[in-house]
Tab-separated table of C-alpha atoms in Angstrom:
chain	number	residue	atom	x	y	z
A	1	UNK	CA	-40.912	14.068	-36.681
A	2	UNK	CA	-39.284	13.683	-33.187
A	3	UNK	CA	-37.056	16.373	-31.837
A	4	UNK	CA	-33.477	14.936	-32.021
A	5	UNK	CA	-32.201	17.601	-29.681
A	6	UNK	CA	-34.832	16.800	-27.077
A	7	UNK	CA	-33.934	13.147	-27.298
A	8	UNK	CA	-30.223	14.026	-26.676
A	9	UNK	CA	-31.249	16.176	-23.714
A	10	UNK	CA	-32.814	13.136	-22.020
A	11	UNK	CA	-30.073	10.717	-22.925
A	12	UNK	CA	-28.525	9.085	-19.855
A	13	UNK	CA	-24.975	7.803	-20.266
A	14	UNK	CA	-24.562	4.568	-18.240
A	15	UNK	CA	-21.322	4.040	-16.337
A	16	UNK	CA	-19.466	0.824	-16.706
A	17	UNK	CA	-20.198	-1.634	-13.898
A	18	UNK	CA	-17.245	-3.950	-14.545
A	19	UNK	CA	-13.671	-3.545	-15.781
A	20	UNK	CA	-12.180	-6.452	-17.755
A	21	UNK	CA	-8.503	-7.311	-17.620
A	22	UNK	CA	-6.470	-10.138	-19.028
A	23	UNK	CA	-5.600	-13.211	-16.898
A	24	UNK	CA	-2.672	-15.685	-17.142
A	25	UNK	CA	-1.921	-19.276	-16.395
A	26	UNK	CA	1.372	-20.113	-14.603
A	27	UNK	CA	2.400	-23.700	-15.349
A	28	UNK	CA	5.118	-25.900	-13.805
A	29	UNK	CA	6.556	-27.594	-16.894
A	30	UNK	CA	9.691	-29.185	-15.304
A	31	UNK	CA	10.791	-30.413	-11.902
A	32	UNK	CA	9.232	-32.436	-9.041
A	33	UNK	CA	5.990	-30.265	-9.200
A	34	UNK	CA	5.418	-30.641	-12.942
A	35	UNK	CA	1.777	-30.247	-13.784
A	36	UNK	CA	0.875	-27.786	-11.144
A	37	UNK	CA	-0.868	-24.675	-12.403
A	38	UNK	CA	-2.531	-21.520	-11.212
A	39	UNK	CA	-4.320	-18.613	-12.833
A	40	UNK	CA	-3.769	-14.913	-11.829
A	41	UNK	CA	-4.516	-11.499	-13.295
A	42	UNK	CA	-2.396	-9.075	-11.260
A	43	UNK	CA	0.238	-10.806	-9.325
A	44	UNK	CA	1.316	-14.367	-8.384
A	45	UNK	CA	4.033	-15.205	-5.991
A	46	UNK	CA	5.989	-18.576	-6.217
A	47	UNK	CA	7.882	-20.310	-3.311
A	48	UNK	CA	7.851	-23.212	-0.949
A	49	UNK	CA	5.868	-21.547	1.932
A	50	UNK	CA	2.085	-21.372	1.985
A	51	UNK	CA	2.388	-17.680	1.716
A	52	UNK	CA	3.009	-18.191	-2.029
A	53	UNK	CA	0.275	-18.469	-4.610
A	54	UNK	CA	2.096	-21.311	-6.341
A	55	UNK	CA	3.535	-23.564	-3.614
A	56	UNK	CA	6.493	-25.731	-4.802
A	57	UNK	CA	8.347	-28.531	-3.079
A	58	UNK	CA	11.738	-27.994	-4.746
A	59	UNK	CA	14.330	-27.673	-1.956
A	60	UNK	CA	16.377	-25.244	-4.112
A	61	UNK	CA	13.450	-22.830	-4.189
A	62	UNK	CA	13.182	-20.224	-1.445
A	63	UNK	CA	10.085	-19.738	0.724
A	64	UNK	CA	9.046	-16.605	-1.324
A	65	UNK	CA	11.318	-16.971	-4.352
A	66	UNK	CA	9.840	-14.686	-7.099
A	67	UNK	CA	6.740	-13.001	-8.290
A	68	UNK	CA	4.898	-12.502	-11.613
A	69	UNK	CA	3.395	-9.055	-12.228
A	70	UNK	CA	0.949	-8.229	-14.945
A	71	UNK	CA	0.372	-4.562	-15.851
A	72	UNK	CA	1.334	-3.127	-19.287
A	73	UNK	CA	3.617	-6.053	-19.678
A	74	UNK	CA	4.373	-9.343	-17.858
A	75	UNK	CA	7.382	-9.120	-15.604
A	76	UNK	CA	9.134	-11.442	-13.279
A	77	UNK	CA	10.859	-10.110	-10.106
A	78	UNK	CA	13.213	-11.995	-7.740
A	79	UNK	CA	12.331	-11.659	-4.074
A	80	UNK	CA	15.776	-12.033	-2.657
A	81	UNK	CA	15.941	-15.810	-3.360
A	82	UNK	CA	19.044	-17.746	-2.303
A	83	UNK	CA	19.604	-19.522	-5.643
A	84	UNK	CA	18.265	-17.026	-8.042
A	85	UNK	CA	15.644	-16.560	-10.777
A	86	UNK	CA	16.792	-17.374	-14.320
A	87	UNK	CA	15.176	-16.184	-17.568
A	88	UNK	CA	16.693	-17.226	-20.939
A	89	UNK	CA	19.664	-18.725	-18.983
A	90	UNK	CA	20.497	-15.379	-17.344
A	91	UNK	CA	19.953	-14.621	-13.606
A	92	UNK	CA	17.618	-11.643	-13.319
A	93	UNK	CA	16.468	-9.364	-10.556
A	94	UNK	CA	13.553	-8.096	-12.601
A	95	UNK	CA	12.782	-8.555	-16.295
A	96	UNK	CA	10.102	-8.569	-18.859
A	97	UNK	CA	9.056	-12.220	-19.731
A	98	UNK	CA	8.954	-12.711	-23.475
A	99	UNK	CA	6.082	-14.948	-24.713
A	100	UNK	CA	6.944	-18.608	-24.545
A	101	UNK	CA	10.163	-18.230	-22.490
A	102	UNK	CA	10.714	-20.365	-19.431
A	103	UNK	CA	11.529	-19.221	-15.946
A	104	UNK	CA	13.906	-21.381	-13.943
A	105	UNK	CA	13.946	-21.579	-10.110
A	106	UNK	CA	16.264	-24.122	-8.735
A	107	UNK	CA	15.312	-27.438	-10.550
A	108	UNK	CA	11.957	-26.140	-11.541
A	109	UNK	CA	10.842	-24.684	-14.845
A	110	UNK	CA	7.827	-22.409	-15.188
A	111	UNK	CA	5.907	-21.011	-18.243
A	112	UNK	CA	3.278	-18.308	-18.258
A	113	UNK	CA	0.574	-18.329	-20.889
A	114	UNK	CA	-2.254	-15.731	-21.501
A	115	UNK	CA	-5.745	-17.186	-20.809
A	116	UNK	CA	-8.402	-16.407	-23.461
A	117	UNK	CA	-11.050	-15.535	-20.827
A	118	UNK	CA	-10.855	-12.051	-19.323
A	119	UNK	CA	-11.345	-11.451	-15.542
A	120	UNK	CA	-14.279	-9.171	-14.727
A	121	UNK	CA	-13.861	-6.836	-11.765
A	122	UNK	CA	-17.022	-5.216	-10.415
A	123	UNK	CA	-17.058	-1.458	-10.064
A	124	UNK	CA	-19.074	0.712	-7.592
A	125	UNK	CA	-21.570	3.028	-9.309
A	126	UNK	CA	-20.800	6.138	-7.162
A	127	UNK	CA	-17.844	8.567	-7.035
A	128	UNK	CA	-18.242	8.871	-3.174
A	129	UNK	CA	-18.455	5.906	-0.912
A	130	UNK	CA	-18.626	7.141	2.774
A	131	UNK	CA	-15.787	9.627	2.037
A	132	UNK	CA	-13.757	7.594	-0.351
A	133	UNK	CA	-13.777	9.738	-3.457
A	134	UNK	CA	-12.889	8.836	-7.046
A	135	UNK	CA	-14.161	8.006	-10.438
A	136	UNK	CA	-11.246	5.779	-11.551
A	137	UNK	CA	-11.607	2.079	-12.107
A	138	UNK	CA	-9.072	1.478	-9.419
A	139	UNK	CA	-10.979	3.236	-6.710
A	140	UNK	CA	-14.393	2.095	-7.783
A	141	UNK	CA	-13.220	-1.534	-7.807
A	142	UNK	CA	-12.078	-1.021	-4.190
A	143	UNK	CA	-15.353	0.569	-3.049
A	144	UNK	CA	-17.295	-2.217	-4.735
A	145	UNK	CA	-15.415	-4.720	-2.514
A	146	UNK	CA	-15.988	-2.527	0.543
A	147	UNK	CA	-19.774	-2.516	-0.113
A	148	UNK	CA	-19.796	-6.369	-0.176
A	149	UNK	CA	-17.703	-6.494	3.062
A	150	UNK	CA	-19.488	-3.783	5.066
A	151	UNK	CA	-22.352	-5.865	6.317
A	152	UNK	CA	-20.086	-8.635	7.726
A	153	UNK	CA	-17.836	-8.777	10.732
A	154	UNK	CA	-14.882	-10.263	8.772
A	155	UNK	CA	-11.442	-9.102	9.830
A	156	UNK	CA	-9.848	-7.065	7.060
A	157	UNK	CA	-6.228	-6.219	6.270
A	158	UNK	CA	-5.809	-2.991	4.309
A	159	UNK	CA	-2.492	-2.601	2.548
A	160	UNK	CA	-1.043	0.319	0.693
A	161	UNK	CA	1.664	2.926	0.494
A	162	UNK	CA	1.908	5.744	3.092
A	163	UNK	CA	-0.686	8.340	2.572
A	164	UNK	CA	-3.036	6.448	0.231
A	165	UNK	CA	-6.015	6.648	2.629
A	166	UNK	CA	-6.028	3.328	4.587
A	167	UNK	CA	-7.701	5.006	7.579
A	168	UNK	CA	-10.411	6.400	5.248
A	169	UNK	CA	-11.032	2.787	3.966
A	170	UNK	CA	-11.504	1.661	7.628
A	171	UNK	CA	-13.880	4.564	8.336
A	172	UNK	CA	-15.959	3.551	5.236
A	173	UNK	CA	-16.194	-0.012	6.334
A	174	UNK	CA	-17.345	1.120	9.754
A	175	UNK	CA	-19.891	3.641	8.534
A	176	UNK	CA	-21.375	1.440	5.850
A	177	UNK	CA	-21.992	-1.499	8.242
A	178	UNK	CA	-24.260	-2.360	11.172
A	179	UNK	CA	-21.733	-1.083	13.672
A	180	UNK	CA	-21.900	2.539	12.421
A	181	UNK	CA	-23.602	3.628	15.603
A	182	UNK	CA	-20.850	2.066	17.742
A	183	UNK	CA	-17.336	3.559	18.351
A	184	UNK	CA	-14.574	3.563	15.911
A	185	UNK	CA	-11.307	3.327	17.940
A	186	UNK	CA	-8.000	3.934	16.201
A	187	UNK	CA	-4.592	2.739	17.491
A	188	UNK	CA	-1.504	3.722	15.607
A	189	UNK	CA	0.927	0.892	16.426
A	190	UNK	CA	3.821	2.727	14.913
A	191	UNK	CA	3.549	6.017	16.815
A	192	UNK	CA	4.039	4.963	20.413
A	193	UNK	CA	6.861	3.301	22.382
A	194	UNK	CA	6.642	-0.485	22.596
A	195	UNK	CA	6.312	-0.228	26.328
A	196	UNK	CA	2.933	1.557	25.966
A	197	UNK	CA	1.274	-0.376	23.214
A	198	UNK	CA	0.219	-3.312	25.450
A	199	UNK	CA	-1.540	-0.917	27.852
A	200	UNK	CA	-3.064	0.980	24.884
A	201	UNK	CA	-4.521	-2.209	23.482
A	202	UNK	CA	-5.504	-4.189	26.525
A	203	UNK	CA	-5.743	-1.605	29.328
A	204	UNK	CA	-4.292	-1.912	32.904
A	205	UNK	CA	-5.299	-2.015	36.501
A	206	UNK	CA	-4.261	0.532	39.050
A	207	UNK	CA	-0.840	-0.272	40.384
A	208	UNK	CA	0.022	-2.700	37.585
A	209	UNK	CA	3.225	-0.800	36.896
A	210	UNK	CA	4.986	2.324	37.943
A	211	UNK	CA	2.776	5.224	37.001
A	212	UNK	CA	-0.439	3.256	36.780
A	213	UNK	CA	-2.431	5.383	39.244
A	214	UNK	CA	-5.818	4.447	37.947
A	215	UNK	CA	-7.677	1.746	36.155
A	216	UNK	CA	-7.644	2.330	32.369
A	217	UNK	CA	-9.671	0.602	29.636
A	218	UNK	CA	-7.715	-0.508	26.584
A	219	UNK	CA	-8.722	-0.044	22.955
A	220	UNK	CA	-10.498	-3.412	22.645
A	221	UNK	CA	-12.780	-2.495	25.586
A	222	UNK	CA	-13.410	0.966	24.336
A	223	UNK	CA	-14.332	-0.342	20.878
A	224	UNK	CA	-16.919	-2.792	22.249
A	225	UNK	CA	-19.960	-2.782	19.888
A	226	UNK	CA	-17.990	-1.058	17.147
A	227	UNK	CA	-14.770	-1.244	15.222
A	228	UNK	CA	-11.139	-1.270	16.182
A	229	UNK	CA	-8.718	-0.008	13.587
A	230	UNK	CA	-5.081	-1.134	14.096
A	231	UNK	CA	-3.036	1.166	11.923
A	232	UNK	CA	0.568	0.290	11.040
A	233	UNK	CA	0.145	-3.268	12.335
A	234	UNK	CA	3.490	-4.175	10.731
A	235	UNK	CA	5.191	-2.033	13.482
A	236	UNK	CA	3.779	-4.193	16.335
A	237	UNK	CA	6.703	-5.602	18.347
A	238	UNK	CA	7.173	-9.424	17.967
A	239	UNK	CA	6.718	-10.031	21.699
A	240	UNK	CA	3.140	-8.519	21.626
A	241	UNK	CA	2.061	-10.367	18.605
A	242	UNK	CA	1.112	-13.587	20.418
A	243	UNK	CA	-0.913	-11.596	22.888
A	244	UNK	CA	-2.868	-9.815	20.038
A	245	UNK	CA	-3.369	-13.222	18.310
A	246	UNK	CA	-4.917	-14.679	21.536
A	247	UNK	CA	-7.399	-11.715	21.844
A	248	UNK	CA	-8.409	-12.027	18.222
A	249	UNK	CA	-9.019	-15.780	18.721
A	250	UNK	CA	-10.782	-15.634	22.118
A	251	UNK	CA	-12.519	-12.268	21.734
A	252	UNK	CA	-11.595	-11.458	25.291
A	253	UNK	CA	-8.994	-9.281	26.926
A	254	UNK	CA	-7.103	-9.289	30.204
A	255	UNK	CA	-5.958	-5.918	31.433
A	256	UNK	CA	-2.266	-5.715	32.638
A	257	UNK	CA	-2.199	-6.516	36.332
A	258	UNK	CA	-5.229	-8.951	36.439
A	259	UNK	CA	-6.118	-12.460	35.262
A	260	UNK	CA	-9.776	-11.660	34.812
A	261	UNK	CA	-10.884	-11.909	31.232
A	262	UNK	CA	-13.362	-9.416	29.688
A	263	UNK	CA	-15.381	-10.427	26.631
A	264	UNK	CA	-15.293	-7.847	23.798
A	265	UNK	CA	-17.425	-7.533	20.728
A	266	UNK	CA	-15.381	-5.770	18.009
A	267	UNK	CA	-14.768	-5.812	14.394
A	268	UNK	CA	-11.013	-5.580	13.751
A	269	UNK	CA	-9.518	-3.792	10.659
A	270	UNK	CA	-5.742	-3.640	10.431
A	271	UNK	CA	-3.604	-1.618	8.024
A	272	UNK	CA	0.048	-1.545	6.990
A	273	UNK	CA	2.367	-0.021	4.375
A	274	UNK	CA	4.663	-2.992	4.680
A	275	UNK	CA	4.594	-6.171	2.571
A	276	UNK	CA	3.390	-8.439	5.427
A	277	UNK	CA	3.934	-11.719	3.588
A	278	UNK	CA	7.601	-10.651	3.086
A	279	UNK	CA	7.795	-9.630	6.729
A	280	UNK	CA	6.573	-13.105	7.696
A	281	UNK	CA	9.152	-14.711	5.419
A	282	UNK	CA	11.972	-12.660	6.929
A	283	UNK	CA	10.884	-13.495	10.485
A	284	UNK	CA	9.660	-10.026	11.385
A	285	UNK	CA	5.927	-10.838	11.681
A	286	UNK	CA	4.146	-13.967	12.929
A	287	UNK	CA	2.683	-16.172	10.251
A	288	UNK	CA	-0.313	-17.213	12.399
A	289	UNK	CA	-1.221	-13.577	13.135
A	290	UNK	CA	-0.863	-12.570	9.521
A	291	UNK	CA	-3.454	-15.247	8.525
A	292	UNK	CA	-5.759	-14.210	11.413
A	293	UNK	CA	-5.642	-10.574	10.229
A	294	UNK	CA	-5.733	-11.253	6.469
A	295	UNK	CA	-9.072	-13.089	6.341
A	296	UNK	CA	-9.774	-10.513	3.440
A	297	UNK	CA	-6.961	-8.403	2.045
A	298	UNK	CA	-7.531	-5.042	0.320
A	299	UNK	CA	-4.944	-3.048	-1.624
A	300	UNK	CA	-5.382	0.732	-1.859
A	301	UNK	CA	-4.040	2.063	-5.085
A	302	UNK	CA	-1.383	4.829	-4.950
A	303	UNK	CA	-2.498	8.231	-6.291
A	304	UNK	CA	-0.155	8.032	-9.279
A	305	UNK	CA	-2.338	5.106	-10.517
A	306	UNK	CA	-5.544	7.104	-10.397
A	307	UNK	CA	-4.534	10.653	-11.483
A	308	UNK	CA	-8.027	11.050	-13.001
A	309	UNK	CA	-9.413	11.229	-9.419
A	310	UNK	CA	-7.451	14.451	-8.620
A	311	UNK	CA	-10.098	16.907	-9.768
A	312	UNK	CA	-12.711	15.310	-7.569
A	313	UNK	CA	-10.369	15.021	-4.678
A	314	UNK	CA	-9.159	18.595	-4.951
A	315	UNK	CA	-12.662	19.971	-4.923
A	316	UNK	CA	-13.688	17.856	-1.968
A	317	UNK	CA	-10.548	18.664	0.067
A	318	UNK	CA	-10.795	22.412	-0.636
A	319	UNK	CA	-14.366	22.435	0.580
A	320	UNK	CA	-13.298	20.556	3.737
A	321	UNK	CA	-10.868	23.306	4.357
A	322	UNK	CA	-13.545	25.960	3.933
A	323	UNK	CA	-12.119	27.298	0.714
A	324	UNK	CA	-13.862	27.992	-2.641
A	325	UNK	CA	-12.508	25.618	-5.224
A	326	UNK	CA	-13.165	27.964	-8.033
A	327	UNK	CA	-10.755	30.509	-6.453
A	328	UNK	CA	-7.957	28.096	-5.904
A	329	UNK	CA	-8.146	25.869	-8.993
A	330	UNK	CA	-7.607	26.640	-12.607
A	331	UNK	CA	-7.331	24.432	-15.658
A	332	UNK	CA	-3.545	24.967	-15.592
A	333	UNK	CA	-3.138	24.108	-11.927
A	334	UNK	CA	-5.221	20.916	-12.260
A	335	UNK	CA	-3.086	19.920	-15.108
A	336	UNK	CA	0.055	20.493	-13.072
A	337	UNK	CA	-1.444	18.408	-10.188
A	338	UNK	CA	-2.245	15.581	-12.546
A	339	UNK	CA	1.302	15.745	-14.076
A	340	UNK	CA	3.028	15.213	-10.679
A	341	UNK	CA	3.757	11.673	-9.434
A	342	UNK	CA	2.766	12.209	-5.777
A	343	UNK	CA	5.192	10.069	-3.781
A	344	UNK	CA	3.234	11.080	-0.631
A	345	UNK	CA	-0.047	10.059	-2.254
A	346	UNK	CA	-3.389	11.709	-1.095
A	347	UNK	CA	-1.808	12.895	2.127
A	348	UNK	CA	0.672	15.063	0.117
A	349	UNK	CA	-2.125	16.348	-2.116
A	350	UNK	CA	-4.131	17.280	1.057
A	351	UNK	CA	-1.226	19.156	2.408
A	352	UNK	CA	-0.648	20.993	-0.819
A	353	UNK	CA	-4.245	22.100	-1.011
A	354	UNK	CA	-4.509	22.976	2.689
A	355	UNK	CA	-1.498	25.285	2.268
A	356	UNK	CA	-3.179	27.021	-0.626
A	357	UNK	CA	-6.533	27.297	1.351
A	358	UNK	CA	-4.745	28.683	4.431
A	359	UNK	CA	-2.913	31.342	2.402
A	360	UNK	CA	-6.066	32.260	0.521
A	361	UNK	CA	-4.292	32.274	-2.769
A	362	UNK	CA	-4.596	30.453	-6.039
A	363	UNK	CA	-2.831	27.134	-6.168
A	364	UNK	CA	0.735	27.601	-7.357
A	365	UNK	CA	1.710	25.568	-10.377
A	366	UNK	CA	4.779	24.556	-8.303
A	367	UNK	CA	3.622	21.472	-6.428
A	368	UNK	CA	5.810	19.905	-3.802
A	369	UNK	CA	9.232	19.146	-5.132
A	370	UNK	CA	8.467	21.195	-8.245
A	371	UNK	CA	6.877	19.887	-11.356
A	372	UNK	CA	6.960	16.169	-11.934
A	373	UNK	CA	10.705	15.257	-12.003
A	374	UNK	CA	11.795	14.290	-15.554
A	375	UNK	CA	12.709	10.773	-16.196
A	376	UNK	CA	16.342	10.247	-15.845
A	377	UNK	CA	17.904	9.512	-19.263
A	378	UNK	CA	21.343	8.548	-20.267
A	379	UNK	CA	23.345	11.833	-20.698
A	380	UNK	CA	23.719	11.325	-24.470
A	381	UNK	CA	25.087	14.850	-25.114
A	382	UNK	CA	27.490	14.819	-22.155
A	383	UNK	CA	29.317	11.501	-22.592
A	384	UNK	CA	32.981	11.926	-22.223
A	385	UNK	CA	34.711	9.278	-24.273
A	386	UNK	CA	38.021	10.177	-22.690
A	387	UNK	CA	37.019	8.780	-19.252
A	388	UNK	CA	36.607	5.170	-18.343
A	389	UNK	CA	33.071	3.748	-18.522
A	390	UNK	CA	33.009	2.972	-14.781
A	391	UNK	CA	33.745	6.702	-14.071
A	392	UNK	CA	30.944	7.907	-16.313
A	393	UNK	CA	28.554	5.240	-14.963
A	394	UNK	CA	29.260	6.363	-11.404
A	395	UNK	CA	28.754	9.976	-12.416
A	396	UNK	CA	25.284	8.999	-13.893
A	397	UNK	CA	24.415	7.045	-10.778
A	398	UNK	CA	25.411	10.035	-8.522
A	399	UNK	CA	23.258	12.338	-10.649
A	400	UNK	CA	20.309	10.042	-10.371
A	401	UNK	CA	20.761	9.596	-6.534
A	402	UNK	CA	20.964	13.351	-6.128
A	403	UNK	CA	17.812	13.988	-8.152
A	404	UNK	CA	15.864	11.200	-6.597
A	405	UNK	CA	16.812	11.867	-2.973
A	406	UNK	CA	16.388	15.589	-3.378
A	407	UNK	CA	12.906	15.215	-4.791
A	408	UNK	CA	11.942	12.675	-2.143
A	409	UNK	CA	13.220	14.858	0.721
A	410	UNK	CA	11.249	17.843	-0.662
A	411	UNK	CA	8.117	15.621	-0.788
A	412	UNK	CA	8.838	14.439	2.787
A	413	UNK	CA	9.470	17.914	4.177
A	414	UNK	CA	13.126	16.979	4.829
A	415	UNK	CA	12.117	14.150	7.123
A	416	UNK	CA	14.796	11.377	6.623
A	417	UNK	CA	12.694	8.684	8.233
A	418	UNK	CA	9.686	9.335	6.045
A	419	UNK	CA	12.047	9.578	2.968
A	420	UNK	CA	13.413	6.107	3.908
A	421	UNK	CA	9.993	4.588	4.367
A	422	UNK	CA	8.662	5.900	1.050
A	423	UNK	CA	11.788	4.916	-0.881
A	424	UNK	CA	12.038	1.369	0.546
A	425	UNK	CA	15.519	2.001	2.059
A	426	UNK	CA	16.741	2.035	5.540
A	427	UNK	CA	17.568	5.331	7.308
A	428	UNK	CA	21.296	4.658	7.436
A	429	UNK	CA	21.503	4.160	3.637
A	430	UNK	CA	19.679	7.557	3.204
A	431	UNK	CA	22.113	9.180	5.659
A	432	UNK	CA	25.065	7.719	3.759
A	433	UNK	CA	23.821	9.015	0.417
A	434	UNK	CA	23.068	12.529	1.939
A	435	UNK	CA	26.583	12.552	3.383
A	436	UNK	CA	28.278	11.406	0.102
A	437	UNK	CA	26.351	14.027	-1.918
A	438	UNK	CA	26.695	16.843	0.573
A	439	UNK	CA	22.901	17.052	1.218
A	440	UNK	CA	21.064	17.491	4.531
A	441	UNK	CA	17.701	16.330	5.850
A	442	UNK	CA	16.017	16.565	9.234
A	443	UNK	CA	15.650	13.779	11.695
A	444	UNK	CA	12.170	12.451	12.048
A	445	UNK	CA	10.359	11.749	15.237
A	446	UNK	CA	11.377	8.400	16.737
A	447	UNK	CA	14.877	8.237	15.240
């Protein structure tokens, strides 16, 4: 009789190679574009510009009017349209779409229906792809796409929140491809004055401008035979965007101060934490440059959407810092790390672990900003029926703003600029909230 225990000892558990998710069909059921339809599984944008997934001709519809988002439920979100997005006869900013309900944009009516067939997304079979670490479906779906892209010279646009690891994605594409032995040159378009970016990218001749005491190669020349990574491309000044577009199309550069062109052989990867299609729509980024960069677009998931990766990431990062993971991590501390929402993403996790490694002490259960901030709920036990509703409502709003901004400032080390970027607000709005609530933050570099 066979030994059952021996059979179990040799049993190999196969990892899933695909993840299946539902898909939807978006139909135009009324208006001049009636009959048009598209299918989507994560997000679909609707508008009159070709930036949209469903392009309409209705003159009362904005260029990028609204978007449909499918996660745990199907939602519609207005994108700042002029004439509004209506659901069930009511104008909405964001709302869940009930089954069978119509969405009205201008003179156009839309309906969304679930499609019987599931979308299959391939997953990579490894937890580590050239430094990109994770076992979640979200990160393995990303690395599966990277594996297919690595052998080509296709220009790639990497999008994602600050701190998600967009630079690590570029490094993985470089190391996995035929250009791995060539240079990987990184230019951060958001960290230098506009007056220096042109010279940084294209180089200059001696005497081209005051202070140009020697000939200097630009990033394109330095990356010849390898990869050029343009980080924070959304920060590139508008007046430089046509020059970058010309270089991308001609694959030749002219240093400042000369008319001679120099051929360059580079693969270009760009990254941004901005929504570039919306930046194009608002006139802050050139549409032709966007399409030239976004030949293939990749979205890096935020850490809060792949919390199951934290144990692997924590062990890897602590080893990089020369620390023993077993002396820094406990079951309790890992649970605390996985309970936090990480507004600063992997970068914030790295800083937390590096601090623990530098101090050579067990990881404190108090992660940045404290434990995960509790969800804000209506103050049921503190409702004062003697005060007008508007007063109580403002009190609740002030309490939420204080809790949110305080937690965000803690996560950003008090840096107002970083707080504004992460929260999707402008710096002056953050300053006004801080002033109104009697809080203080520190001014970030470049303010």
